[in-house]
Every structure is written in structure tokens, then in C-alpha cells.
Amino acid sequence: MRARRPRGLCAGCRFAHMQYGATGRNAVFCTFGGVVRPVQIDVLYCTDYRDRNAAATTVRMGFAPEN
């Protein structure tokens, strides 16, 4: 039997869109910056990585009243 390939960094990223095929093939797309780009390589390190399971943080911008 063949060993399973390890999952790439994109599998846990908030910006990743992953498609898994019935034949074992998968397609990975990065949505960072609002544009969908195909990822052709197995990613080991990414400067824009965001943990998919981390709590979302809100950032106040502009003239929002303080409560």
C-alpha cells in the first residue's frame, strides 16, 4: 500500500478553497486579497497564512463610536 501524502499548509488556512476528487486528486485555490488563484505547488510556508480554526477578530475602522 502507498502511504498517504501529508496535508499541505493550505489545508488549515482561512483563505484556502480546497476541492477533493473521488479519484484522490485535489485542487487548491487561494482567495487572499479577494482574488481566486490556483495553487500549483505543495505549500510549506506562506506569509499570508491565517489559521482556519482561530477566533475571528474585529477591527474598528473610521469614525465608529466607542461603546
Coordinates of N, CA, C and O in Angstrom, one line a residue:
M1 N 0.8 -1.2 0.0 CA 0.0 0.0 0.0 C 0.9 1.2 0.0 O 2.0 1.2 0.6
R2 N 0.4 2.3 -0.6 CA 1.1 3.5 -0.6 C 0.7 4.4 0.6 O -0.4 4.4 1.0
A3 N 1.7 5.1 1.2 CA 1.5 5.9 2.3 C 0.7 7.2 1.9 O 0.9 7.7 0.8
R4 N -0.1 7.7 2.8 CA -0.8 8.9 2.5 C 0.1 10.1 2.4 O 1.0 10.2 3.3
R5 N -0.1 11.0 1.5 CA 0.7 12.2 1.4 C 0.3 13.1 2.6 O -0.9 13.2 2.9
P6 N 1.2 13.8 3.2 CA 0.9 14.8 4.2 C 0.1 15.9 3.7 O 0.3 16.3 2.5
R7 N -0.8 16.5 4.5 CA -1.6 17.6 4.0 C -0.7 18.9 4.0 O 0.2 19.1 4.8
G8 N -0.8 19.7 3.0 CA -0.1 20.9 2.9 C -0.6 22.0 3.8 O -1.6 21.8 4.5
L9 N 0.1 23.1 3.9 CA -0.2 24.2 4.8 C -1.6 24.8 4.5 O -2.3 25.2 5.4
C10 N -2.0 24.8 3.2 CA -3.2 25.4 2.8 C -4.5 24.7 3.4 O -5.5 25.3 3.5
A11 N -4.3 23.4 3.8 CA -5.5 22.7 4.3 C -6.0 23.3 5.6 O -7.2 23.2 5.9
G12 N -5.2 24.1 6.3 CA -5.7 24.7 7.6 C -5.8 26.2 7.5 O -5.9 26.9 8.5
C13 N -5.7 26.8 6.3 CA -5.7 28.2 6.1 C -7.1 28.7 5.8 O -7.9 28.1 5.1
R14 N -7.4 29.9 6.4 CA -8.7 30.5 6.2 C -9.0 31.0 4.8 O -10.1 31.0 4.3
F15 N -7.9 31.3 4.0 CA -8.1 31.8 2.7 C -8.1 30.7 1.6 O -8.2 31.0 0.4
A16 N -8.0 29.4 2.0 CA -7.9 28.3 1.0 C -9.3 27.8 0.7 O -10.2 27.7 1.5
H17 N -9.4 27.5 -0.6 CA -10.6 26.8 -1.1 C -10.1 25.5 -1.7 O -9.3 25.5 -2.6
M18 N -10.5 24.4 -1.1 CA -10.0 23.1 -1.5 C -11.1 22.2 -2.1 O -12.2 22.2 -1.6
Q19 N -10.8 21.5 -3.1 CA -11.7 20.6 -3.8 C -11.0 19.2 -3.8 O -9.9 19.1 -4.2
Y20 N -11.8 18.2 -3.3 CA -11.3 16.9 -3.2 C -12.0 16.0 -4.2 O -13.3 16.0 -4.2
G21 N -11.3 15.3 -5.1 CA -12.0 14.5 -6.1 C -12.1 13.1 -5.6 O -11.4 12.6 -4.7
A22 N -13.0 12.3 -6.3 CA -13.3 10.9 -5.9 C -12.1 10.1 -6.2 O -11.9 9.0 -5.7
T23 N -11.2 10.5 -7.1 CA -10.0 9.7 -7.5 C -8.8 9.9 -6.6 O -7.8 9.3 -6.9
G24 N -9.0 10.8 -5.6 CA -7.8 11.0 -4.7 C -7.1 12.3 -5.1 O -6.2 12.7 -4.4
R25 N -7.4 12.9 -6.2 CA -6.8 14.2 -6.6 C -7.5 15.3 -5.9 O -8.7 15.2 -5.6
N26 N -6.7 16.4 -5.7 CA -7.4 17.6 -5.1 C -6.9 18.8 -5.8 O -5.8 18.8 -6.5
A27 N -7.7 19.9 -5.7 CA -7.3 21.2 -6.3 C -7.4 22.2 -5.2 O -8.3 22.2 -4.3
V28 N -6.4 23.1 -5.1 CA -6.3 24.1 -4.1 C -6.3 25.5 -4.7 O -5.6 25.7 -5.7
F29 N -7.1 26.4 -4.1 CA -7.2 27.8 -4.6 C -7.0 28.7 -3.4 O -7.5 28.4 -2.3
C30 N -6.3 29.8 -3.6 CA -6.0 30.8 -2.6 C -6.9 32.0 -2.9 O -6.9 32.5 -4.0
T31 N -7.7 32.5 -1.9 CA -8.6 33.6 -2.0 C -8.1 34.8 -1.3 O -8.8 35.8 -1.1
F32 N -6.8 34.9 -0.9 CA -6.3 36.0 -0.2 C -6.3 37.3 -1.1 O -6.0 37.2 -2.3
G33 N -6.8 38.4 -0.6 CA -6.9 39.6 -1.4 C -8.1 39.7 -2.3 O -8.2 40.6 -3.1
G34 N -9.1 38.7 -2.1 CA -10.3 38.8 -2.9 C -10.2 38.2 -4.3 O -11.2 38.3 -5.0
V35 N -9.1 37.6 -4.6 CA -9.0 37.0 -6.0 C -8.7 35.5 -5.8 O -8.0 35.1 -4.9
V36 N -9.3 34.7 -6.6 CA -9.2 33.3 -6.5 C -8.0 32.9 -7.5 O -8.1 33.1 -8.7
R37 N -6.9 32.3 -6.9 CA -5.8 31.9 -7.6 C -5.5 30.4 -7.4 O -5.5 30.0 -6.2
P38 N -5.2 29.7 -8.4 CA -4.9 28.2 -8.2 C -3.5 28.1 -7.6 O -2.6 28.9 -7.9
V39 N -3.3 27.2 -6.7 CA -2.1 26.9 -6.1 C -1.5 25.6 -6.7 O -2.1 24.5 -6.6
Q40 N -0.4 25.7 -7.4 CA 0.1 24.6 -8.2 C 1.2 23.8 -7.4 O 1.6 22.7 -7.9
I41 N 1.6 24.2 -6.2 CA 2.7 23.5 -5.5 C 2.2 23.2 -4.1 O 1.1 23.7 -3.7
D42 N 2.9 22.3 -3.4 CA 2.6 22.0 -2.0 C 3.3 23.0 -1.2 O 4.5 23.2 -1.2
V43 N 2.5 23.8 -0.5 CA 3.0 25.0 0.2 C 3.5 24.5 1.6 O 2.8 23.8 2.4
L44 N 4.7 24.9 1.9 CA 5.3 24.6 3.2 C 5.3 25.9 4.1 O 5.3 25.7 5.4
Y45 N 5.4 27.1 3.6 CA 5.4 28.3 4.3 C 4.7 29.4 3.5 O 4.8 29.4 2.3
C46 N 3.8 30.2 4.2 CA 3.1 31.2 3.5 C 3.0 32.5 4.4 O 2.7 32.4 5.6
T47 N 3.4 33.6 3.8 CA 3.4 34.9 4.6 C 1.9 35.3 4.9 O 1.8 36.1 5.9
D48 N 0.9 34.9 4.2 CA -0.4 35.3 4.4 C -1.3 34.3 5.1 O -2.5 34.4 5.1
Y49 N -0.7 33.3 5.7 CA -1.4 32.2 6.3 C -2.3 32.7 7.5 O -1.8 33.4 8.3
R50 N -3.5 32.3 7.6 CA -4.4 32.5 8.7 C -5.0 31.2 9.1 O -5.6 30.5 8.3
D51 N -4.9 30.9 10.4 CA -5.5 29.7 10.9 C -7.0 29.6 10.7 O -7.7 30.5 11.2
R52 N -7.5 28.6 10.1 CA -8.9 28.4 9.8 C -9.7 28.3 11.1 O -10.9 28.7 11.2
N53 N -9.2 27.7 12.2 CA -9.9 27.5 13.4 C -9.7 28.6 14.5 O -10.3 28.5 15.5
A54 N -8.9 29.6 14.2 CA -8.7 30.7 15.1 C -10.0 31.6 15.2 O -10.7 31.7 14.2
A55 N -10.2 32.2 16.3 CA -11.3 33.1 16.5 C -11.2 34.3 15.7 O -10.1 34.9 15.6
A56 N -12.2 34.8 15.0 CA -12.1 36.0 14.2 C -12.0 37.2 15.1 O -12.7 37.3 16.1
T57 N -11.2 38.1 14.7 CA -11.1 39.4 15.4 C -11.7 40.5 14.6 O -11.7 40.5 13.4
T58 N -12.3 41.5 15.3 CA -12.9 42.6 14.7 C -12.0 43.8 14.9 O -11.4 44.0 15.9
V59 N -11.8 44.6 13.8 CA -11.0 45.8 13.9 C -11.9 47.0 13.6 O -12.6 47.0 12.6
R60 N -11.8 48.0 14.4 CA -12.6 49.2 14.2 C -11.9 50.1 13.3 O -10.7 50.4 13.4
M61 N -12.6 50.6 12.2 CA -12.0 51.5 11.3 C -12.9 52.7 11.1 O -14.1 52.6 11.2
G62 N -12.3 53.8 10.8 CA -13.1 55.0 10.6 C -13.6 55.7 11.8 O -12.9 55.6 12.9
F63 N -14.7 56.3 11.7 CA -15.3 57.0 12.9 C -16.4 56.3 13.6 O -17.6 56.6 13.6
A64 N -16.0 55.1 14.1 CA -17.0 54.3 14.9 C -17.1 54.8 16.3 O -16.1 55.1 16.9
P65 N -18.3 54.9 16.8 CA -18.5 55.4 18.2 C -17.9 54.3 19.2 O -18.0 53.1 19.0
E66 N -17.3 54.8 20.3 CA -16.8 53.9 21.3 C -17.9 53.5 22.2 O -18.6 54.4 22.8
N67 N -18.1 52.2 22.5 CA -19.2 51.7 23.4 C -18.6 51.1 24.6 O -17.7 50.4 24.6

